[in-house]
Coordinates of C-alpha atoms and ligand atoms in Angstrom, one line a residue:
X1 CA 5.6 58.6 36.8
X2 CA 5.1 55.6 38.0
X3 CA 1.8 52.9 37.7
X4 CA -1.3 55.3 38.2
X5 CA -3.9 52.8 38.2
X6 CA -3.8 51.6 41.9
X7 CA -7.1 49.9 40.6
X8 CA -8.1 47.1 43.1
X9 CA -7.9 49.7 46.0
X10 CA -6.2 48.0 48.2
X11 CA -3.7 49.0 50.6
X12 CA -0.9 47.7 48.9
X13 CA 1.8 49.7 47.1
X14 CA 0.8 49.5 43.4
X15 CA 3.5 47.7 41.4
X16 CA 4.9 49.7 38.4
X17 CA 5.3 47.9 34.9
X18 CA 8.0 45.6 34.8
X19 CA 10.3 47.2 31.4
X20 CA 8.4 44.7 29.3
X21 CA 6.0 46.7 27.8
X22 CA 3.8 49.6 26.6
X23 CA 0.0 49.2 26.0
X24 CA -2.7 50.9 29.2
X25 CA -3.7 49.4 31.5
X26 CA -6.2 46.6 31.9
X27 CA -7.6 44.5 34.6
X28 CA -10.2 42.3 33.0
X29 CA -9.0 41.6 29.7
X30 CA -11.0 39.0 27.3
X31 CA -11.9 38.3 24.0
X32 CA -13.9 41.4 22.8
X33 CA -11.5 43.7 24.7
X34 CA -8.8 42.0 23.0
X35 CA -10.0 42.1 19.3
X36 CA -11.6 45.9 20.4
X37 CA -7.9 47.2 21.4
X38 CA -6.6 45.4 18.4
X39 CA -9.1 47.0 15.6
X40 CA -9.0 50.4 17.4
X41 CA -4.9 50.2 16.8
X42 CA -6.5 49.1 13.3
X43 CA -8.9 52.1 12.8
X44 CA -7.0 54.7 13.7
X45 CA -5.1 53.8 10.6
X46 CA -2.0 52.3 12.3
X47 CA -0.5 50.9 9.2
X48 CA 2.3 48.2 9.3
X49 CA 4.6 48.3 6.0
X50 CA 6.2 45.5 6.8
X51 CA 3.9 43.2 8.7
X52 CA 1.2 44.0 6.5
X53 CA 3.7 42.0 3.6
X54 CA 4.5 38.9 6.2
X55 CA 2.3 35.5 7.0
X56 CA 0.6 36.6 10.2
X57 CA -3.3 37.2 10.9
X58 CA -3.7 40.6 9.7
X59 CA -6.1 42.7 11.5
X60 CA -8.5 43.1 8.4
X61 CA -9.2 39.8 9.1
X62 CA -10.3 39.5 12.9
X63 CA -13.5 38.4 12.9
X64 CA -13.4 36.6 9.9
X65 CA -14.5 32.6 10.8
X66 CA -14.2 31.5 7.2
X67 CA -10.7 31.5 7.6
X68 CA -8.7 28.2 8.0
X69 CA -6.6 27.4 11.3
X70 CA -3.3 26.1 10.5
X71 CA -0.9 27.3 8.2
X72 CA -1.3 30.5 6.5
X73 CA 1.3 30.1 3.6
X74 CA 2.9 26.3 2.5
X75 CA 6.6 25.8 2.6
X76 CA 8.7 26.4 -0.7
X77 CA 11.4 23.7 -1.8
X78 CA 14.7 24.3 0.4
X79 CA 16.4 24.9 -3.3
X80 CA 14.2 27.9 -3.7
X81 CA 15.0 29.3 -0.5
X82 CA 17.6 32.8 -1.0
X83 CA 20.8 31.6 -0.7
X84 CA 22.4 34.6 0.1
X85 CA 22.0 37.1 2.9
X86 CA 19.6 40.0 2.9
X87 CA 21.6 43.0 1.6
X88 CA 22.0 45.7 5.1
X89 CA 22.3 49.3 4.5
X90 CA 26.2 50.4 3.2
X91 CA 28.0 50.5 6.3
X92 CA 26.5 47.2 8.1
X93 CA 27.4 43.6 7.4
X94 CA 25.8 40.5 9.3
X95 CA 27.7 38.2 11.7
X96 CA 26.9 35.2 13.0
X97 CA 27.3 35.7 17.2
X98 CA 29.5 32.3 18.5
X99 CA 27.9 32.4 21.9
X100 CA 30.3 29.7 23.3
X101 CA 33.4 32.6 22.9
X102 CA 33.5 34.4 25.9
X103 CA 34.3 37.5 23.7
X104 CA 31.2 37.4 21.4
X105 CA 29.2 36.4 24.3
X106 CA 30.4 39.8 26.1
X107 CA 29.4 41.9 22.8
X108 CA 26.1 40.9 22.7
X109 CA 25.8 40.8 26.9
X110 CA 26.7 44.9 26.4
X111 CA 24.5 45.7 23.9
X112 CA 21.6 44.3 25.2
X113 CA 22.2 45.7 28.8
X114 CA 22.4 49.4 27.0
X115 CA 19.7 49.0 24.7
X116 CA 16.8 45.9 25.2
X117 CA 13.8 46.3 26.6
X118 CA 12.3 49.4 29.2
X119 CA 9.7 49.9 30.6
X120 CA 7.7 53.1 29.9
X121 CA 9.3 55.2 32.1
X122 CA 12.4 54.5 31.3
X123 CA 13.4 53.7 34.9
X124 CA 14.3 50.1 34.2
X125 CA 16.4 47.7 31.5
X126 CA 16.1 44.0 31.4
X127 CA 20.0 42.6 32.0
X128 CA 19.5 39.2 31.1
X129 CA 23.1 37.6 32.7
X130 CA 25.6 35.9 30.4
X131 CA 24.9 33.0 31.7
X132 CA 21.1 33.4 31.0
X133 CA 22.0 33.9 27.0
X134 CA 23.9 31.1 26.7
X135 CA 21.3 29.3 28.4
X136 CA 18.1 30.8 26.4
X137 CA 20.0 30.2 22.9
X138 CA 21.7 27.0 23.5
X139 CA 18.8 24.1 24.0
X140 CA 18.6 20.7 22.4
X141 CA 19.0 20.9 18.5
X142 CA 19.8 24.6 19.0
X143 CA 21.3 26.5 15.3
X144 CA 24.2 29.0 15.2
X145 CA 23.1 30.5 12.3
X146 CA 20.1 31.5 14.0
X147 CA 21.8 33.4 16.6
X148 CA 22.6 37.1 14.6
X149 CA 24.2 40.2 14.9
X150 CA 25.0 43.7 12.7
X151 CA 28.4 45.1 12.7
X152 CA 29.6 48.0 11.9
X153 CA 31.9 47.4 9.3
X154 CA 34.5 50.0 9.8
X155 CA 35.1 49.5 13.5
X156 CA 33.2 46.2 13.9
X157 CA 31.3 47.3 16.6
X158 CA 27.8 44.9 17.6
X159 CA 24.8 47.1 16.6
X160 CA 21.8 44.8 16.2
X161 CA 20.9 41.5 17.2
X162 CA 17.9 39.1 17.0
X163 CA 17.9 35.3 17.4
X164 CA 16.2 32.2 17.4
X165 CA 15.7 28.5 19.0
X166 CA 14.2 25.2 17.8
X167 CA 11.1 24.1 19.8
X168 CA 8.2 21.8 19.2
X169 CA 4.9 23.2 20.2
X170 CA 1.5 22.1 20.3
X171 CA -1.4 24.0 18.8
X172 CA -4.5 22.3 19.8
X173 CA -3.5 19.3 18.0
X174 CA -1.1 19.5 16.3
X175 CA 2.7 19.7 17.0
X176 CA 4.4 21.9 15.0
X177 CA 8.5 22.6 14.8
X178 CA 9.1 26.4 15.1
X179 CA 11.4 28.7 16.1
X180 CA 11.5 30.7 18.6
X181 CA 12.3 34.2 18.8
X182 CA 13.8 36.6 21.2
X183 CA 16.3 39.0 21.8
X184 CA 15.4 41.7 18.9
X185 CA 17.2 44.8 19.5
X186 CA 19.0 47.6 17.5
X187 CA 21.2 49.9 19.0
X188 CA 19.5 53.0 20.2
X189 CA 21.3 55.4 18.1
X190 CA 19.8 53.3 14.7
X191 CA 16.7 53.1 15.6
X192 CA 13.2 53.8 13.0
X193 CA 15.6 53.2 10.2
X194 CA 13.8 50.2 9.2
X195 CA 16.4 48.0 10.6
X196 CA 14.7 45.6 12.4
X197 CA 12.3 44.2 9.0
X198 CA 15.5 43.3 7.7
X199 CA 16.7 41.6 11.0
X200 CA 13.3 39.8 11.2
X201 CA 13.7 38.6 7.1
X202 CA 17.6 37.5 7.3
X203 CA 16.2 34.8 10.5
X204 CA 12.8 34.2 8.8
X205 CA 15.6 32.4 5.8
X206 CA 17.7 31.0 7.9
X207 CA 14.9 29.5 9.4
X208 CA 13.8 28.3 6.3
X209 CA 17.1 26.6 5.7
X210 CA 16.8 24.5 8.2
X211 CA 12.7 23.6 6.8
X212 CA 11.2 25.4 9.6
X213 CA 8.6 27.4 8.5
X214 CA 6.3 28.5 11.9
X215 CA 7.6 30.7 14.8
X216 CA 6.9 32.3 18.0
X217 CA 7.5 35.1 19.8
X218 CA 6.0 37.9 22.3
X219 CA 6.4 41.7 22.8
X220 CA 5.3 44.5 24.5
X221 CA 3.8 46.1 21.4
X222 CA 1.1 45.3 19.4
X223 CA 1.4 44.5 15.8
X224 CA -0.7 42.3 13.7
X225 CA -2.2 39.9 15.3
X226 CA -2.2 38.8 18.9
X227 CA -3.0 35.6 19.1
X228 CA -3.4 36.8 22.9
X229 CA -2.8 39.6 25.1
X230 CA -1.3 38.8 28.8
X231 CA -0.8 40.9 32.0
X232 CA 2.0 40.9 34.3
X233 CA 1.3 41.0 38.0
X234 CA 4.2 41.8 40.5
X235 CA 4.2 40.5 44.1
X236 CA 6.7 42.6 46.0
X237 CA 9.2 40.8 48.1
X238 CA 11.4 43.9 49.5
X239 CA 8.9 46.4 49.4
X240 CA 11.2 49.2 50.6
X241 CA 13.7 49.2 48.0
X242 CA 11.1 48.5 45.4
X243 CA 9.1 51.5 46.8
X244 CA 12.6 53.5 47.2
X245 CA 13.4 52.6 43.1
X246 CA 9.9 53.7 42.1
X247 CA 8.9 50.4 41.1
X248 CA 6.1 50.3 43.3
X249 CA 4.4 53.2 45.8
X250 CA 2.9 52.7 49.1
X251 CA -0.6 52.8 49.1
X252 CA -2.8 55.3 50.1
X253 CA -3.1 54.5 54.1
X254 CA -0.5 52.9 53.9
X255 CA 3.1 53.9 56.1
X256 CA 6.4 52.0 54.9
X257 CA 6.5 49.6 58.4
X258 CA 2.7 48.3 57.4
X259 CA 3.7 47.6 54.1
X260 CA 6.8 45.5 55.1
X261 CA 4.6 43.6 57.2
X262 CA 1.8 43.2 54.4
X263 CA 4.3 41.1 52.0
X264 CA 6.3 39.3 55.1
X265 CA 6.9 35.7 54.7
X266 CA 8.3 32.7 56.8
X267 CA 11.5 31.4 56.5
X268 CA 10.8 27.8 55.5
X269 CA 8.7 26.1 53.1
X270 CA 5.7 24.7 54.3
X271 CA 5.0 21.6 52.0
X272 CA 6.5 18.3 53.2
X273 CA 8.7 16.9 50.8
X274 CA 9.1 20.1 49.0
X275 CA 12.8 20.2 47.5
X276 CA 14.9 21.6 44.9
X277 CA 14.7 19.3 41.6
X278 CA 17.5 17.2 40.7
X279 CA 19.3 15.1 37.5
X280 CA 16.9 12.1 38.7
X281 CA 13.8 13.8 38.5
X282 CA 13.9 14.2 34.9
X283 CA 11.8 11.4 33.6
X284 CA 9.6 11.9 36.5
X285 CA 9.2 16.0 35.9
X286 CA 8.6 15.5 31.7
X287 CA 5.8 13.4 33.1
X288 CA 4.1 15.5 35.0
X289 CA 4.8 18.4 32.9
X290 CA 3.4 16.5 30.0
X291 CA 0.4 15.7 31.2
X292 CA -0.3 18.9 32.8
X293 CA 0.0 21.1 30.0
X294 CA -1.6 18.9 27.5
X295 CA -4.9 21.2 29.0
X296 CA -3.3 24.4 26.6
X297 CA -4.9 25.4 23.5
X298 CA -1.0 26.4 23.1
X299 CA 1.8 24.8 25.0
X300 CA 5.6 23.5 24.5
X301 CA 6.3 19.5 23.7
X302 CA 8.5 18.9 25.8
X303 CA 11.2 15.7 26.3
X304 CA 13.1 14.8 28.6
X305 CA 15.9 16.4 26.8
X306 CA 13.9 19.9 27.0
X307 CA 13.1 19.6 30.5
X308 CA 16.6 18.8 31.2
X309 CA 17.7 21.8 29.6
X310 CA 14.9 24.0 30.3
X311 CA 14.0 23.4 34.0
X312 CA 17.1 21.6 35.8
X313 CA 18.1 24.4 38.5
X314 CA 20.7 26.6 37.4
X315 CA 22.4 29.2 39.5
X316 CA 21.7 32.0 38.9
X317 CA 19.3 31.2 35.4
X318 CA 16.5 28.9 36.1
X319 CA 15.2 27.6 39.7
X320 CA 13.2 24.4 40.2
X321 CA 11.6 22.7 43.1
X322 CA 9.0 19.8 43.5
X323 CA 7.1 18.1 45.8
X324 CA 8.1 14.4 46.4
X325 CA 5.6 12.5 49.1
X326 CA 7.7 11.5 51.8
X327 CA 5.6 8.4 52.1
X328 CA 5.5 6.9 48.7
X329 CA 8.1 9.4 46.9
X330 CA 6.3 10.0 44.2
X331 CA 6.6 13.4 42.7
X332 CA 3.7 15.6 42.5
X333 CA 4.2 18.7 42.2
X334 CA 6.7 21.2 40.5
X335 CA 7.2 24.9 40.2
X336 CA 9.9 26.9 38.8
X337 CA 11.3 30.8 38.1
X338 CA 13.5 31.8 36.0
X339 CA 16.0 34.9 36.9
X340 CA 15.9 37.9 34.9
X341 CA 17.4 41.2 36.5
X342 CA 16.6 45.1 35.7
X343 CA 19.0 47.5 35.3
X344 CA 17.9 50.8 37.7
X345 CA 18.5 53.9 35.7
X346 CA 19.3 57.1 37.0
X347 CA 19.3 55.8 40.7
X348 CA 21.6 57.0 43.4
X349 CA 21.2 53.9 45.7
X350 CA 20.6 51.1 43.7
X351 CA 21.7 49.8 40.8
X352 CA 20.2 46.2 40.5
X353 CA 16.6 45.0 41.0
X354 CA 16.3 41.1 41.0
X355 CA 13.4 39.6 39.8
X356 CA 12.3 36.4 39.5
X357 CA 9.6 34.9 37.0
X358 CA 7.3 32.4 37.2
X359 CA 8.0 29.6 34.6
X360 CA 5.9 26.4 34.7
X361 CA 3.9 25.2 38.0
X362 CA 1.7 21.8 38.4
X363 CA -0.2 21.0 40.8
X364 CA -1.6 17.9 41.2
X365 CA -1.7 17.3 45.3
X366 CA -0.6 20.1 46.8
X367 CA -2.9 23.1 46.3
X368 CA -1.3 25.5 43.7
X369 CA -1.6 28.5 46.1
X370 CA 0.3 26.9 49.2
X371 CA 3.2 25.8 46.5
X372 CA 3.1 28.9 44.9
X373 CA 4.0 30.5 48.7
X374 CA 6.2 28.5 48.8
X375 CA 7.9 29.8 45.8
X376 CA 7.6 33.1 47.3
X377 CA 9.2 32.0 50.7
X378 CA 12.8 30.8 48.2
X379 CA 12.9 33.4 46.0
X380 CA 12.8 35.7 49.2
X381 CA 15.5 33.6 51.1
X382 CA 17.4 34.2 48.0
X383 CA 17.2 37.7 47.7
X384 CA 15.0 38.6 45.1
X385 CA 13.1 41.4 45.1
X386 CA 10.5 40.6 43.6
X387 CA 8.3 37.7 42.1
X388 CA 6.6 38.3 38.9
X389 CA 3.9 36.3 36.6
X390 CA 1.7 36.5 33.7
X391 CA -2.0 35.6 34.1
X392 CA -0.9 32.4 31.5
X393 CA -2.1 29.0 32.8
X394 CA -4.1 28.5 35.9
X395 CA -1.9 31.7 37.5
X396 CA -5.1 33.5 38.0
X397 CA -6.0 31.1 40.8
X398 CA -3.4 32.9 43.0
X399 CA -2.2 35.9 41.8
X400 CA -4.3 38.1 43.9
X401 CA -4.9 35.4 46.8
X402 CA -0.8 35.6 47.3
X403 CA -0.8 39.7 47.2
X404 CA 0.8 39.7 43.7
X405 CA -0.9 43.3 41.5
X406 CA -1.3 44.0 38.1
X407 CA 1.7 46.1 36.6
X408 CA 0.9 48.3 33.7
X409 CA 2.4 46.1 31.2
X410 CA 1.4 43.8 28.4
X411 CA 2.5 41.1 26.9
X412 CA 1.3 40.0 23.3
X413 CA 1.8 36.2 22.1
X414 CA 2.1 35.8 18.7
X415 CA 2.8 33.1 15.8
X416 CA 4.2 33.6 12.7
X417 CA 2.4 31.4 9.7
X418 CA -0.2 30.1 11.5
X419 CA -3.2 31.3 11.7
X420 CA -5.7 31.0 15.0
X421 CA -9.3 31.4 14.6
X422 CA -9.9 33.9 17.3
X423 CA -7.9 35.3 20.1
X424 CA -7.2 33.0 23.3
X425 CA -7.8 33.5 27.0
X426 CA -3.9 34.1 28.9
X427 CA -5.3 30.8 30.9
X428 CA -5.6 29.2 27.4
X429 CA -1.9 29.8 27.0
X430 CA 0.8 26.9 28.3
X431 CA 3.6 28.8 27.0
X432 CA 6.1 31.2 28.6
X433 CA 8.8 32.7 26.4
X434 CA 12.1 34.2 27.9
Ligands
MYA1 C1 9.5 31.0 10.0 C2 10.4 31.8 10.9 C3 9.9 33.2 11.1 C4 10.9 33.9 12.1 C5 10.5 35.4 12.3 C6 9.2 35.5 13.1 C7 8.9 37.0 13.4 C8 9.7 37.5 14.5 C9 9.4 39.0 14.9 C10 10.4 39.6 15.9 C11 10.0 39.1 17.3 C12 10.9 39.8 18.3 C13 10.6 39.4 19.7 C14 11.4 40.3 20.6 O1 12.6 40.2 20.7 S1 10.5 41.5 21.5 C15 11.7 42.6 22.1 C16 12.0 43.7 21.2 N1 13.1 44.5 21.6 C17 13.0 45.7 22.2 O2 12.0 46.2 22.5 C18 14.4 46.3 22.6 C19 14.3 47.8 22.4 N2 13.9 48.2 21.1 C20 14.6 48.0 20.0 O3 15.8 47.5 20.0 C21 14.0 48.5 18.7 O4 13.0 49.4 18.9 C22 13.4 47.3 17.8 C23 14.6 46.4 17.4 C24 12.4 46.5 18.6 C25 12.7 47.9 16.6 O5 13.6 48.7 15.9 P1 13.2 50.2 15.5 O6 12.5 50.8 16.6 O7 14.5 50.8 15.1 O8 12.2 50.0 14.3 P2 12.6 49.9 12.7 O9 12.5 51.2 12.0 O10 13.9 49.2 12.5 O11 11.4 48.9 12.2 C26 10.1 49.3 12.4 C27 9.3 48.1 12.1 O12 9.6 47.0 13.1 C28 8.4 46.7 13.8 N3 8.7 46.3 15.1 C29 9.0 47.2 16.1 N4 9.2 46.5 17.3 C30 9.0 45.2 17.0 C31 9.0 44.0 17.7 N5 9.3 44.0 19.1 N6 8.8 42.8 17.1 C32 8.5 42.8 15.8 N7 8.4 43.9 15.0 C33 8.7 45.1 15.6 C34 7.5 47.9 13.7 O13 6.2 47.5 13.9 C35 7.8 48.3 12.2 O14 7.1 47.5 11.3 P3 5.7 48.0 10.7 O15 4.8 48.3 11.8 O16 6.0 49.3 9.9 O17 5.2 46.9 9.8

């Protein structure tokens, strides 16, 4: 079964979750239905073993104002940080994944395409692209040792993996150096065997080697504590395959040529001056950037060596496009997507659904709902299928105006040692993890 929540009754085909997670759905989410959904997981005596033992917010403590914000536990000398490995069960051992070797990055490209993320149904598998990887765990200041895989020993086969990159970001403010983590997965024939505690341990240390003692990280489930809870909305772009995959369904009223017509766009761009970003734009993009999401309770520092890395188009991985004024060539405005692919299980005619994600977007002259079309109108001349966006930032503004609808899943922010007072707003969030 696909999405059965065709709330906004509309005639548009209802999206289905993107695989990125599993909580109900939820138009209107805020505060108290955040910290409600949260202590309900909590009452009905969900315990956590292992989070209950880490630094995070722990749910017996929502609502409590007496708390500090900040740090929840200090850092320890580097000399009493465990030197050695956390000890696997018998047959395992720990590897650190090269992702420059073609070989290792295959490996890892394999087990993630058989065993990340799905979405409820189990119709769909994120297949983040070699290229993507090596992108997502190679940016400025990046650690080898943070990128980490299981073997097993006998015939070395990749079973696990979880990583982790350097990044500075802003909490009100205060800049903090954390780490970043994605990418967690164990192979589906070793899964609930406790695995993945001892995944998250062996890169909390090595992140503690190199005196980094905050992270970040999102998921589609809920464990303790959201530091906030974000929807994905889906705006179809080839509403016949995505109706024909069971991503989507026509609406009620609704015949397939109506539909096409519903989410047509034009060929071109509309903006003047709108154009694909380029080496040059760097210093001029960080700017921009800077200042823009300097409004976020929660937001990445970025330098011009991050925004280099991060946002410069590459094929395939990350698009970008900005707005320079063809009178006095300044640049104004900048959106960008990042490409993330599903695998389609069990489908006769299609294998592949490409979908593009909204990264960051400023606006600062041209309206952020005529340069978010025109996002649309690219990501369609390049064949995606479909655009999709979390209700993070000022994404609200357009989601529905541009025919984008909620999908069933959630996404959960969260930060490891630090502690926020209460839960934030998705529009209070500047970040977007991969
Ligand atoms: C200072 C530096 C700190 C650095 C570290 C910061 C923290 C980073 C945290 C990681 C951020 C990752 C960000 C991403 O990559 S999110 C993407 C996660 N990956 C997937 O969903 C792929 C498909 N699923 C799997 O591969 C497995 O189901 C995984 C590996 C997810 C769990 O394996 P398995 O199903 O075989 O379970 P277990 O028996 O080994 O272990 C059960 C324990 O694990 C807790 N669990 C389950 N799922 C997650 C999850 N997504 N984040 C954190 N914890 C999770 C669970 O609540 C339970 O603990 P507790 O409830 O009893 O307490």
């Amino acid at each position: 079964m696909v999405d059965s929540n065709p709330s906004s009754g509309s005639p548009e085909d209802t999206p289905n979750p993107n695989p990125d997670g599993n909580a109900p759905s939820e138009n209107d989410l805020t505060l108290d239905s955040l910290s409600q959904k949260v202590q309900e997981s909590f009452s009905v005596g969900k315990k956590h073993k292992f989070w209950e033992t880490q630094p995070v917010g722990q749910f017996k403590d929502l609502g409590d104002n007496s708390l500090p914000e900040g740090s929840i536990e200090d850092p320890i000398l580097l000399s009493e940080v465990k030197q050695e490995p956390y000890k696997l069960p018998n047959l395992y051992e720990w590897t650190t994944c090269d992702i420059d070797s073609e070989e290792m990055c295959t490996e890892v490209y394999n087990l993630l395409t058989n065993n990340y993320v799905e979405d409820d149904e189990n119709m769909f598998r994120f297949n983040y692209s070699k290229e993507f990887l090596r992108w997502a765990l190679r940016p400025p200041g990046y650690f080898r040792s943070w990128h980490i895989g299981v073997r097993v020993i006998s015939s070395k086969k990749l079973v696990a993996f979880i990583t982790g990159v350097p990044s500075r970001i802003r909490v009100r403010n205060d800049v903090v150096i954390m780490a970043e983590i994605n990418f967690l997965c164990v192979h589906k024939k070793l899964r609930s065997k406790r695995l993945a505690p001892v995944m998250i341990k062996e890169v909390t240390r090595r992140v503690h080697l190199e005196n980094i003692w905050q992270a970040a990280y999102t998921a589609g489930v809920v464990l303790p504590t959201p530091i906030s809870t974000c929807q994905y909305w889906h705006r179809s772009l080839n509403p016949k395959k995505l109706i024909d995959v069971g991503f989507s369904r026509l609406g009620a009223r609704m015949t397939m040529s109506r539909t096409i017509k519903l989410y047509k766009l034009p060929e071109s761009t509309v903006t003047p001056g709108f154009r694909k970003m380029e080496l040059h734009d760097v210093p001029a993009v960080t700017r921009l950037l800077r200042d823009y999401l300097s409004q976020f309770v929660v937001a990445p520092d970025l330098d011009e060596n991050d925004v280099e890395h991060w946002l410069l188009p590459k094929e395939n991985v990350v698009n970008s496009y900005l707005v320079e004024s063809p009178e006095t060539h300044v640049i104004t405005d900048f959106c960008s997507f990042y490409t993330l692919p599903s695998t389609i299980l069990g489908n006769q005619n299609y294998s592949s659904l490409k979908a593009a994600y909204s990264y960051y977007n400023v606006s600062t002259k041209t309206p952020l709902l005529q340069l978010m079309n025109d996002a649309l109108i690219v990501a369609k001349r390049n064949d995606y299928d479909v655009f999709n966006a979390l209700d993070v930032m000022q994404n609200e503004s357009f989601l529905k105006e541009l025919k984008f609808g909620p999908g069933d899943g959630k996404l959960h922010y969260y930060l490891y040692n630090y502690r926020i007072r209460s839960a934030l707003r998705p529009s209070e969030l500047g970040l977007v993890l991969l």
